[in-house]
mmCIF file with all atom_site columns, C-alpha atoms in Angstrom:
data_model
loop_
_atom_site.group_PDB
_atom_site.id
_atom_site.type_symbol
_atom_site.label_atom_id
_atom_site.label_alt_id
_atom_site.label_comp_id
_atom_site.label_asym_id
_atom_site.label_entity_id
_atom_site.label_seq_id
_atom_site.pdbx_PDB_ins_code
_atom_site.Cartn_x
_atom_site.Cartn_y
_atom_site.Cartn_z
_atom_site.occupancy
_atom_site.B_iso_or_equiv
_atom_site.pdbx_formal_charge
_atom_site.auth_seq_id
_atom_site.auth_comp_id
_atom_site.auth_asym_id
_atom_site.auth_atom_id
_atom_site.pdbx_PDB_model_num
ATOM 1   C CA . MET A 1 1   ? -46.668  -103.770 124.999 1.00 60.00 ? 1   MET A CA 1
ATOM 2   C CA . ALA A 1 2   ? -49.488  -104.315 127.485 1.00 65.00 ? 2   ALA A CA 1
ATOM 3   C CA . GLU A 1 3   ? -50.930  -100.911 126.567 1.00 70.00 ? 3   GLU A CA 1
ATOM 4   C CA . ALA A 1 4   ? -51.072  -101.826 122.827 1.00 75.00 ? 4   ALA A CA 1
ATOM 5   C CA . SER A 1 5   ? -52.766  -105.098 123.683 1.00 80.00 ? 5   SER A CA 1
ATOM 6   C CA . GLY A 1 6   ? -55.268  -103.253 125.883 1.00 78.00 ? 6   GLY A CA 1
ATOM 7   C CA . ASN A 1 7   ? -56.077  -100.822 123.054 1.00 87.00 ? 7   ASN A CA 1
ATOM 8   C CA . ARG A 1 8   ? -56.605  -103.706 120.655 1.00 87.00 ? 8   ARG A CA 1
ATOM 9   C CA . ILE A 1 9   ? -58.935  -105.468 123.095 1.00 88.00 ? 9   ILE A CA 1
ATOM 10  C CA . SER A 1 10  ? -60.829  -102.232 123.619 1.00 87.00 ? 10  SER A CA 1
ATOM 11  C CA . LYS A 1 11  ? -61.214  -101.767 119.836 1.00 88.00 ? 11  LYS A CA 1
ATOM 12  C CA . LEU A 1 12  ? -62.409  -105.350 119.408 1.00 89.00 ? 12  LEU A CA 1
ATOM 13  C CA . GLU A 1 13  ? -64.928  -104.990 122.250 1.00 88.00 ? 13  GLU A CA 1
ATOM 14  C CA . SER A 1 14  ? -66.230  -101.784 120.648 1.00 87.00 ? 14  SER A CA 1
ATOM 15  C CA . GLU A 1 15  ? -66.497  -103.570 117.299 1.00 89.00 ? 15  GLU A CA 1
ATOM 16  C CA . ILE A 1 16  ? -68.468  -106.409 118.932 1.00 89.00 ? 16  ILE A CA 1
ATOM 17  C CA . VAL A 1 17  ? -70.933  -103.891 120.411 1.00 87.00 ? 17  VAL A CA 1
ATOM 18  C CA . ASN A 1 18  ? -71.349  -102.252 116.971 1.00 87.00 ? 18  ASN A CA 1
ATOM 19  C CA . LEU A 1 19  ? -71.879  -105.632 115.302 1.00 87.00 ? 19  LEU A CA 1
ATOM 20  C CA . LYS A 1 20  ? -74.498  -106.637 117.897 1.00 88.00 ? 20  LYS A CA 1
ATOM 21  C CA . ASP A 1 21  ? -76.319  -103.337 117.297 1.00 85.00 ? 21  ASP A CA 1
ATOM 22  C CA . SER A 1 22  ? -76.180  -103.920 113.559 1.00 85.00 ? 22  SER A CA 1
ATOM 23  C CA . VAL A 1 23  ? -77.574  -107.457 113.906 1.00 86.00 ? 23  VAL A CA 1
ATOM 24  C CA . GLN A 1 24  ? -80.368  -106.211 116.153 1.00 87.00 ? 24  GLN A CA 1
ATOM 25  C CA . LYS A 1 25  ? -81.297  -103.481 113.644 1.00 85.00 ? 25  LYS A CA 1
ATOM 26  C CA . SER A 1 26  ? -81.266  -106.036 110.822 1.00 83.00 ? 26  SER A CA 1
ATOM 27  C CA . ASN A 1 27  ? -83.507  -108.387 112.808 1.00 81.00 ? 27  ASN A CA 1
ATOM 28  C CA . LEU A 1 28  ? -85.978  -105.572 113.490 1.00 81.00 ? 28  LEU A CA 1
ATOM 29  C CA . LYS A 1 29  ? -85.985  -104.662 109.801 1.00 80.00 ? 29  LYS A CA 1
ATOM 30  C CA . VAL A 1 30  ? -86.677  -108.269 108.808 1.00 74.00 ? 30  VAL A CA 1
ATOM 31  C CA . LEU A 1 31  ? -89.534  -108.497 111.318 1.00 74.00 ? 31  LEU A CA 1
ATOM 32  C CA . ASP A 1 32  ? -90.972  -105.270 109.949 1.00 72.00 ? 32  ASP A CA 1
ATOM 33  C CA . MET A 1 33  ? -90.730  -106.580 106.372 1.00 73.00 ? 33  MET A CA 1
ATOM 34  C CA . GLN A 1 34  ? -92.475  -109.817 107.387 1.00 74.00 ? 34  GLN A CA 1
ATOM 35  C CA . TYR A 1 35  ? -95.420  -107.998 108.960 1.00 76.00 ? 35  TYR A CA 1
ATOM 36  C CA . PHE A 1 36  ? -97.570  -108.434 105.850 1.00 81.00 ? 36  PHE A CA 1
ATOM 37  C CA . SER A 1 37  ? -97.184  -112.167 105.351 1.00 87.00 ? 37  SER A CA 1
ATOM 38  C CA . LEU A 1 38  ? -99.575  -115.025 105.852 1.00 89.00 ? 38  LEU A CA 1
ATOM 39  C CA . GLU A 1 39  ? -97.056  -117.140 107.769 1.00 86.00 ? 39  GLU A CA 1
ATOM 40  C CA . ASN A 1 40  ? -96.730  -114.436 110.445 1.00 85.00 ? 40  ASN A CA 1
ATOM 41  C CA . ASN A 1 41  ? -100.426 -113.623 110.740 1.00 87.00 ? 41  ASN A CA 1
ATOM 42  C CA . ASP A 1 42  ? -102.141 -115.963 113.222 1.00 89.00 ? 42  ASP A CA 1
ATOM 43  C CA . ASP A 1 43  ? -105.556 -114.384 112.602 1.00 90.00 ? 43  ASP A CA 1
ATOM 44  C CA . ALA A 1 44  ? -105.306 -115.045 108.860 1.00 91.00 ? 44  ALA A CA 1
ATOM 45  C CA . LEU A 1 45  ? -103.843 -118.540 109.366 1.00 90.00 ? 45  LEU A CA 1
ATOM 46  C CA . ALA A 1 46  ? -106.813 -119.441 111.565 1.00 92.00 ? 46  ALA A CA 1
ATOM 47  C CA . TYR A 1 47  ? -108.983 -119.406 108.426 1.00 91.00 ? 47  TYR A CA 1
ATOM 48  C CA . PHE A 1 48  ? -107.084 -122.469 107.195 1.00 93.00 ? 48  PHE A CA 1
ATOM 49  C CA . ASP A 1 49  ? -106.780 -124.475 110.446 1.00 91.00 ? 49  ASP A CA 1
ATOM 50  C CA . HIS A 1 50  ? -109.493 -126.935 109.410 1.00 92.00 ? 50  HIS A CA 1
ATOM 51  C CA . LEU A 1 51  ? -107.601 -127.793 106.209 1.00 93.00 ? 51  LEU A CA 1
ATOM 52  C CA . LYS A 1 52  ? -104.590 -129.173 108.126 1.00 91.00 ? 52  LYS A CA 1
ATOM 53  C CA . LEU A 1 53  ? -102.093 -127.730 105.636 1.00 93.00 ? 53  LEU A CA 1
ATOM 54  C CA . GLU A 1 54  ? -98.538  -127.659 106.941 1.00 92.00 ? 54  GLU A CA 1
ATOM 55  C CA . ASN A 1 55  ? -97.589  -124.599 104.868 1.00 94.00 ? 55  ASN A CA 1
ATOM 56  C CA . PRO A 1 56  ? -100.652 -122.730 103.507 1.00 95.00 ? 56  PRO A CA 1
ATOM 57  C CA . SER A 1 57  ? -98.554  -119.915 102.047 1.00 94.00 ? 57  SER A CA 1
ATOM 58  C CA . GLY A 1 58  ? -96.363  -122.328 100.092 1.00 95.00 ? 58  GLY A CA 1
ATOM 59  C CA . TYR A 1 59  ? -99.398  -124.310 98.934  1.00 97.00 ? 59  TYR A CA 1
ATOM 60  C CA . ILE A 1 60  ? -101.129 -121.177 97.629  1.00 97.00 ? 60  ILE A CA 1
ATOM 61  C CA . ALA A 1 61  ? -97.941  -119.946 95.923  1.00 97.00 ? 61  ALA A CA 1
ATOM 62  C CA . ASP A 1 62  ? -97.515  -123.346 94.231  1.00 97.00 ? 62  ASP A CA 1
ATOM 63  C CA . LYS A 1 63  ? -101.123 -123.227 92.987  1.00 97.00 ? 63  LYS A CA 1
ATOM 64  C CA . LEU A 1 64  ? -100.534 -119.725 91.626  1.00 98.00 ? 64  LEU A CA 1
ATOM 65  C CA . LEU A 1 65  ? -97.331  -120.836 89.873  1.00 97.00 ? 65  LEU A CA 1
ATOM 66  C CA . GLU A 1 66  ? -99.341  -123.610 88.193  1.00 97.00 ? 66  GLU A CA 1
ATOM 67  C CA . THR A 1 67  ? -101.115 -120.849 86.231  1.00 96.00 ? 67  THR A CA 1
ATOM 68  C CA . ASN A 1 68  ? -97.758  -120.300 84.447  1.00 96.00 ? 68  ASN A CA 1
ATOM 69  C CA . GLU A 1 69  ? -97.859  -123.807 82.991  1.00 95.00 ? 69  GLU A CA 1
ATOM 70  C CA . GLN A 1 70  ? -100.302 -123.116 80.185  1.00 90.00 ? 70  GLN A CA 1
ATOM 71  C CA . LYS A 1 71  ? -98.877  -122.112 76.804  1.00 93.00 ? 71  LYS A CA 1
ATOM 72  C CA . GLY A 1 72  ? -98.644  -118.376 76.215  1.00 94.00 ? 72  GLY A CA 1
ATOM 73  C CA . ASP A 1 73  ? -99.035  -115.552 78.694  1.00 95.00 ? 73  ASP A CA 1
ATOM 74  C CA . ASN A 1 74  ? -100.178 -116.280 82.244  1.00 96.00 ? 74  ASN A CA 1
ATOM 75  C CA . PRO A 1 75  ? -103.991 -115.891 82.207  1.00 96.00 ? 75  PRO A CA 1
ATOM 76  C CA . LEU A 1 76  ? -103.890 -113.538 85.243  1.00 97.00 ? 76  LEU A CA 1
ATOM 77  C CA . VAL A 1 77  ? -101.572 -111.077 83.479  1.00 97.00 ? 77  VAL A CA 1
ATOM 78  C CA . PRO A 1 78  ? -103.722 -108.645 81.456  1.00 96.00 ? 78  PRO A CA 1
ATOM 79  C CA . TYR A 1 79  ? -100.923 -107.768 79.012  1.00 95.00 ? 79  TYR A CA 1
ATOM 80  C CA . GLU A 1 80  ? -99.404  -109.512 76.022  1.00 94.00 ? 80  GLU A CA 1
ATOM 81  C CA . GLY A 1 81  ? -95.751  -110.341 76.446  1.00 92.00 ? 81  GLY A CA 1
ATOM 82  C CA . MET A 1 82  ? -93.530  -108.348 74.107  1.00 90.00 ? 82  MET A CA 1
ATOM 83  C CA . GLN A 1 83  ? -90.189  -110.140 74.452  1.00 90.00 ? 83  GLN A CA 1
ATOM 84  C CA . ASN A 1 84  ? -91.589  -113.540 75.508  1.00 94.00 ? 84  ASN A CA 1
ATOM 85  C CA . ASP A 1 85  ? -94.697  -114.714 77.366  1.00 96.00 ? 85  ASP A CA 1
ATOM 86  C CA . PHE A 1 86  ? -95.522  -112.935 80.611  1.00 97.00 ? 86  PHE A CA 1
ATOM 87  C CA . LYS A 1 87  ? -95.120  -115.318 83.547  1.00 97.00 ? 87  LYS A CA 1
ATOM 88  C CA . ILE A 1 88  ? -95.484  -114.803 87.290  1.00 98.00 ? 88  ILE A CA 1
ATOM 89  C CA . ASN A 1 89  ? -92.185  -114.795 89.193  1.00 96.00 ? 89  ASN A CA 1
ATOM 90  C CA . LYS A 1 90  ? -92.106  -113.674 92.817  1.00 96.00 ? 90  LYS A CA 1
ATOM 91  C CA . ILE A 1 91  ? -95.103  -114.226 95.074  1.00 97.00 ? 91  ILE A CA 1
ATOM 92  C CA . LYS A 1 92  ? -95.941  -112.705 98.443  1.00 95.00 ? 92  LYS A CA 1
ATOM 93  C CA . VAL A 1 93  ? -99.018  -114.161 100.153 1.00 96.00 ? 93  VAL A CA 1
ATOM 94  C CA . LEU A 1 94  ? -100.077 -111.208 102.294 1.00 94.00 ? 94  LEU A CA 1
ATOM 95  C CA . ASN A 1 95  ? -102.939 -112.759 104.264 1.00 94.00 ? 95  ASN A CA 1
ATOM 96  C CA . HIS A 1 96  ? -105.920 -115.112 103.840 1.00 95.00 ? 96  HIS A CA 1
ATOM 97  C CA . LYS A 1 97  ? -107.309 -113.082 100.890 1.00 97.00 ? 97  LYS A CA 1
ATOM 98  C CA . TRP A 1 98  ? -104.560 -111.217 98.988  1.00 97.00 ? 98  TRP A CA 1
ATOM 99  C CA . ILE A 1 99  ? -101.397 -111.947 97.058  1.00 98.00 ? 99  ILE A CA 1
ATOM 100 C CA . LEU A 1 100 ? -98.851  -109.512 95.654  1.00 97.00 ? 100 LEU A CA 1
ATOM 101 C CA . THR A 1 101 ? -96.772  -110.806 92.756  1.00 98.00 ? 101 THR A CA 1
ATOM 102 C CA . ASP A 1 102 ? -94.566  -109.660 89.935  1.00 97.00 ? 102 ASP A CA 1
ATOM 103 C CA . PHE A 1 103 ? -94.462  -110.890 86.366  1.00 97.00 ? 103 PHE A CA 1
ATOM 104 C CA . SER A 1 104 ? -92.015  -110.537 83.493  1.00 96.00 ? 104 SER A CA 1
ATOM 105 C CA . ASP A 1 105 ? -91.347  -111.538 79.912  1.00 95.00 ? 105 ASP A CA 1
ATOM 106 C CA . GLY A 1 106 ? -87.586  -111.288 80.448  1.00 92.00 ? 106 GLY A CA 1
ATOM 107 C CA . LYS A 1 107 ? -87.404  -107.609 79.476  1.00 93.00 ? 107 LYS A CA 1
ATOM 108 C CA . TYR A 1 108 ? -90.619  -105.985 80.654  1.00 94.00 ? 108 TYR A CA 1
ATOM 109 C CA . TRP A 1 109 ? -92.170  -106.455 84.088  1.00 95.00 ? 109 TRP A CA 1
ATOM 110 C CA . GLY A 1 110 ? -95.066  -105.463 86.268  1.00 97.00 ? 110 GLY A CA 1
ATOM 111 C CA . GLU A 1 111 ? -96.972  -106.350 89.395  1.00 98.00 ? 111 GLU A CA 1
ATOM 112 C CA . LEU A 1 112 ? -100.349 -107.847 90.218  1.00 98.00 ? 112 LEU A CA 1
ATOM 113 C CA . LEU A 1 113 ? -102.645 -107.636 93.228  1.00 98.00 ? 113 LEU A CA 1
ATOM 114 C CA . ILE A 1 114 ? -104.621 -110.870 93.318  1.00 98.00 ? 114 ILE A CA 1
ATOM 115 C CA . LYS A 1 115 ? -107.526 -111.900 95.514  1.00 98.00 ? 115 LYS A CA 1
ATOM 116 C CA . TYR A 1 116 ? -107.711 -115.623 96.210  1.00 97.00 ? 116 TYR A CA 1
ATOM 117 C CA . GLU A 1 117 ? -110.003 -118.111 97.871  1.00 97.00 ? 117 GLU A CA 1
ATOM 118 C CA . LEU A 1 118 ? -108.685 -121.398 99.239  1.00 95.00 ? 118 LEU A CA 1
ATOM 119 C CA . LYS A 1 119 ? -111.634 -123.787 99.276  1.00 95.00 ? 119 LYS A CA 1
ATOM 120 C CA . ASP A 1 120 ? -112.313 -126.746 101.529 1.00 94.00 ? 120 ASP A CA 1
ATOM 121 C CA . ASP A 1 121 ? -111.498 -129.141 98.661  1.00 96.00 ? 121 ASP A CA 1
ATOM 122 C CA . LEU A 1 122 ? -108.058 -127.388 98.484  1.00 95.00 ? 122 LEU A CA 1
ATOM 123 C CA . GLY A 1 123 ? -108.870 -125.784 95.149  1.00 96.00 ? 123 GLY A CA 1
ATOM 124 C CA . VAL A 1 124 ? -107.825 -122.153 94.829  1.00 97.00 ? 124 VAL A CA 1
ATOM 125 C CA . ASP A 1 125 ? -109.654 -119.441 92.877  1.00 97.00 ? 125 ASP A CA 1
ATOM 126 C CA . PHE A 1 126 ? -107.615 -116.419 91.800  1.00 98.00 ? 126 PHE A CA 1
ATOM 127 C CA . THR A 1 127 ? -109.108 -113.061 90.814  1.00 98.00 ? 127 THR A CA 1
ATOM 128 C CA . LEU A 1 128 ? -107.074 -110.144 89.491  1.00 98.00 ? 128 LEU A CA 1
ATOM 129 C CA . VAL A 1 129 ? -107.794 -107.019 91.571  1.00 98.00 ? 129 VAL A CA 1
ATOM 130 C CA . ASP A 1 130 ? -105.295 -104.558 90.081  1.00 98.00 ? 130 ASP A CA 1
ATOM 131 C CA . HIS A 1 131 ? -102.180 -104.494 87.925  1.00 97.00 ? 131 HIS A CA 1
ATOM 132 C CA . LEU A 1 132 ? -99.421  -102.307 86.547  1.00 97.00 ? 132 LEU A CA 1
ATOM 133 C CA . LEU A 1 133 ? -96.794  -102.572 83.857  1.00 96.00 ? 133 LEU A CA 1
ATOM 134 C CA . TYR A 1 134 ? -93.574  -100.603 84.263  1.00 94.00 ? 134 TYR A CA 1
ATOM 135 C CA . THR A 1 135 ? -92.463  -98.594  81.264  1.00 84.00 ? 135 THR A CA 1
ATOM 136 C CA . ARG A 1 136 ? -88.852  -98.594  80.206  1.00 73.00 ? 136 ARG A CA 1
ATOM 137 C CA . SER A 1 137 ? -87.153  -95.224  80.268  1.00 61.00 ? 137 SER A CA 1
ATOM 138 C CA . ASN A 1 138 ? -84.456  -95.879  77.654  1.00 57.00 ? 138 ASN A CA 1
#
C-alpha cells in the first residue's frame, strides 16, 4: 500500500513540474507577444509623459473607435462594406506612432496600418499607411 501511495506522489510531483514548465513557457510567449505594444515600451511612452495620461494606449484606441461612430463605413477604411458598413474592431497600439487594426462588415474583413499623432491638446490625427482586404475562398 505504501508503494502505491509513493508512486502516486511521484506521479503528482512529476505533473507539478510539467505544469510549472508549461506556465513558464506560456508566460514567455505572452511576453514575446507583448513586445510590440505601447504599454510595454518605455521609450515610446516617454513621448506622452508631459500629457499625464494614465493609459495612453487606451486613450488612443478610444479615439480611434470614435471614428466608427459616423454613419456609413469608417472613414479610415478604403473599401465599401459589402454586407454592412466596414467598422474597426480590434486595435493594437504598437508604439508612439503606429497602430495595427482589423475591420469587418460582419462577413468580410481586413487590416489597416495607421500612423497617428497624439497632440498636446489631446487631439489625435490618424493617417492610413497601408491596408488589405482578405478575399473569401468559398
